[in-house]
CSV table of C-alpha atoms in Angstrom, one decimal:
chain,number,residue,atom,x,y,z
A,1,UNK,CA,-168.4,92.7,-40.9
A,2,UNK,CA,-170.1,90.3,-42.4
A,3,UNK,CA,-169.4,91.0,-46.5
A,4,UNK,CA,-165.4,89.4,-45.6
A,5,UNK,CA,-164.6,85.9,-47.0
A,6,UNK,CA,-166.3,84.2,-44.1
A,7,UNK,CA,-169.5,85.7,-44.3
A,8,UNK,CA,-172.6,83.3,-44.9
A,9,UNK,CA,-173.0,85.3,-47.9
A,10,UNK,CA,-170.0,84.8,-49.4
A,11,UNK,CA,-170.2,81.1,-48.8
A,12,UNK,CA,-173.5,81.3,-51.0
A,13,UNK,CA,-171.7,82.4,-53.7
A,14,UNK,CA,-169.0,80.4,-54.0
A,15,UNK,CA,-171.4,77.4,-53.9
A,16,UNK,CA,-173.4,78.8,-56.7
A,17,UNK,CA,-170.2,79.4,-58.8
A,18,UNK,CA,-169.5,75.2,-58.0
A,19,UNK,CA,-172.4,74.2,-59.0
A,20,UNK,CA,-172.5,76.1,-62.1
A,21,UNK,CA,-169.0,76.0,-63.0
A,22,UNK,CA,-167.1,73.1,-61.2
A,23,UNK,CA,-167.4,69.9,-63.3
A,24,UNK,CA,-166.4,67.6,-60.0
A,25,UNK,CA,-169.3,69.3,-57.9
A,26,UNK,CA,-171.8,66.6,-57.2
A,27,UNK,CA,-174.2,69.1,-57.9
A,28,UNK,CA,-172.9,70.3,-61.6
A,29,UNK,CA,-175.3,68.3,-63.4
A,30,UNK,CA,-178.4,70.2,-61.6
A,31,UNK,CA,-177.2,73.5,-62.6
A,32,UNK,CA,-173.9,74.1,-64.7
A,33,UNK,CA,-175.1,70.8,-66.6
A,34,UNK,CA,-178.4,71.6,-67.9
A,35,UNK,CA,-176.9,75.2,-68.9
A,36,UNK,CA,-177.1,77.2,-65.6
A,37,UNK,CA,-175.3,80.1,-64.9
A,38,UNK,CA,-174.2,83.2,-63.1
A,39,UNK,CA,-174.8,86.9,-64.6
A,40,UNK,CA,-171.7,88.4,-65.8
A,41,UNK,CA,-172.4,91.3,-62.7
A,42,UNK,CA,-171.6,88.6,-60.2
A,43,UNK,CA,-169.9,85.6,-61.5
A,44,UNK,CA,-166.5,87.1,-60.6
A,45,UNK,CA,-167.4,89.9,-58.1
A,46,UNK,CA,-169.1,88.9,-54.8
A,47,UNK,CA,-169.0,92.7,-53.9
A,48,UNK,CA,-171.9,93.2,-56.8
A,49,UNK,CA,-173.8,89.6,-55.4
A,50,UNK,CA,-173.6,91.3,-52.1
A,51,UNK,CA,-174.8,94.8,-53.4
A,52,UNK,CA,-177.5,93.1,-55.6
A,53,UNK,CA,-178.7,90.5,-52.4
A,54,UNK,CA,-177.8,92.3,-49.5
A,55,UNK,CA,-177.6,90.1,-46.0
A,56,UNK,CA,-179.1,86.4,-45.8
A,57,UNK,CA,-182.1,87.0,-43.7
A,58,UNK,CA,-181.4,84.3,-41.2
A,59,UNK,CA,-179.9,81.1,-41.4
A,60,UNK,CA,-182.7,79.1,-42.9
A,61,UNK,CA,-182.4,81.5,-45.8
A,62,UNK,CA,-180.5,80.2,-48.9
A,63,UNK,CA,-180.4,81.8,-52.4
A,64,UNK,CA,-183.4,80.8,-54.6
A,65,UNK,CA,-183.8,81.3,-58.7
A,66,UNK,CA,-187.7,82.3,-59.3
A,67,UNK,CA,-187.5,80.7,-62.3
A,68,UNK,CA,-185.7,77.4,-61.4
A,69,UNK,CA,-184.7,77.2,-65.4
A,70,UNK,CA,-183.1,80.5,-65.1
A,71,UNK,CA,-179.7,82.1,-64.1
A,72,UNK,CA,-178.5,83.5,-61.3
A,73,UNK,CA,-179.2,87.0,-61.8
A,74,UNK,CA,-180.6,89.9,-59.7
A,75,UNK,CA,-184.0,89.7,-61.8
A,76,UNK,CA,-184.0,86.2,-60.9
A,77,UNK,CA,-182.9,85.7,-57.1
A,78,UNK,CA,-183.8,86.1,-54.0
A,79,UNK,CA,-183.3,84.6,-50.2
A,80,UNK,CA,-185.4,81.7,-49.4
A,81,UNK,CA,-186.1,79.2,-46.7
A,82,UNK,CA,-185.9,75.7,-47.8
A,83,UNK,CA,-189.7,75.2,-47.6
A,84,UNK,CA,-190.5,77.5,-50.0
A,85,UNK,CA,-187.4,76.1,-52.2
A,86,UNK,CA,-189.1,72.8,-52.0
A,87,UNK,CA,-192.3,74.3,-54.0
A,88,UNK,CA,-189.8,75.5,-56.7
A,89,UNK,CA,-188.3,72.0,-57.4
A,90,UNK,CA,-188.5,70.4,-61.3
A,91,UNK,CA,-189.8,67.6,-60.0
A,92,UNK,CA,-193.4,69.1,-58.5
A,93,UNK,CA,-196.2,68.7,-60.5
A,94,UNK,CA,-198.6,71.5,-60.6
A,95,UNK,CA,-202.3,70.7,-61.0
A,96,UNK,CA,-205.1,73.5,-61.7
A,97,UNK,CA,-208.3,73.5,-60.7
A,98,UNK,CA,-210.8,76.4,-59.8
A,99,UNK,CA,-208.8,79.1,-60.4
A,100,UNK,CA,-205.8,77.3,-58.3
A,101,UNK,CA,-202.7,76.3,-59.7
A,102,UNK,CA,-201.3,74.0,-56.9
A,103,UNK,CA,-198.6,71.1,-56.3
A,104,UNK,CA,-199.6,67.8,-55.1
A,105,UNK,CA,-198.7,68.0,-51.7
A,106,UNK,CA,-200.9,71.3,-51.6
A,107,UNK,CA,-203.8,69.9,-52.9
A,108,UNK,CA,-203.7,66.8,-50.6
A,109,UNK,CA,-203.3,69.1,-47.6
A,110,UNK,CA,-206.5,71.2,-49.0
A,111,UNK,CA,-208.6,67.7,-49.9
A,112,UNK,CA,-207.6,65.3,-47.4
A,113,UNK,CA,-206.9,63.0,-50.4
A,114,UNK,CA,-203.7,61.6,-50.4
A,115,UNK,CA,-200.5,62.6,-52.2
A,116,UNK,CA,-200.1,59.2,-53.5
A,117,UNK,CA,-203.9,59.0,-54.5
A,118,UNK,CA,-203.6,62.3,-56.5
A,119,UNK,CA,-200.3,61.2,-58.4
A,120,UNK,CA,-202.0,57.6,-59.1
A,121,UNK,CA,-205.1,59.2,-60.6
A,122,UNK,CA,-203.0,62.1,-62.5
A,123,UNK,CA,-201.1,58.7,-63.9
A,124,UNK,CA,-204.4,57.4,-65.0
A,125,UNK,CA,-205.8,60.5,-66.8
A,126,UNK,CA,-208.1,61.5,-64.8
A,127,UNK,CA,-209.4,65.2,-64.8
A,128,UNK,CA,-208.6,68.0,-62.3
A,129,UNK,CA,-212.3,67.6,-61.1
A,130,UNK,CA,-212.2,63.8,-61.0
A,131,UNK,CA,-208.6,63.9,-59.2
A,132,UNK,CA,-210.0,66.5,-56.4
A,133,UNK,CA,-213.7,65.7,-55.8
A,134,UNK,CA,-213.4,61.8,-55.9
A,135,UNK,CA,-213.6,60.9,-52.2
A,136,UNK,CA,-211.1,57.9,-51.4
A,137,UNK,CA,-212.6,54.7,-48.9
A,138,UNK,CA,-209.9,56.2,-46.4
A,139,UNK,CA,-211.8,59.4,-45.9
A,140,UNK,CA,-214.0,60.5,-43.5
C-alpha cells in the first residue's frame, strides 16, 4: 500500500511539517517563519492528512496552499503541479485590465509585450491601459 511511511504522500507531509516547525530547515523562513502552520487535524496525524488529500495524482504534483498566506489544512490545500504553483507565489505581480486579473507573464503572452517591459512600466506608474496597449519598438 502507498499509505505507508515510504509513500510520496508521507514525504510531502513530512516536508510540510519541516517547513513549518523546524527552524533549521532551509525553507522555514518562508513558511513557519512567517506564521504558516498546519491545522491540528494534520499536524501529528499522517492518516488524517492522507484521508483529506488522497493519493498524489502524479509525480509532478506537490501540495499547494490555495491562499499562499494561509495555513496547511483541507480547505486551503490541493495537489498542484509546479507550473500551477508558480502562479501562486508571493512575488507574482497581478495586473487588472478589461475584467481580467493576470500575472505579468500571462499578460506578456497575451499582448506580445515583454514581461520586463510590463514590469518597467508598472514601476514607472503607468496605468494598466497604457502598460498593455502601448506598442514597443520590438513589436511586429
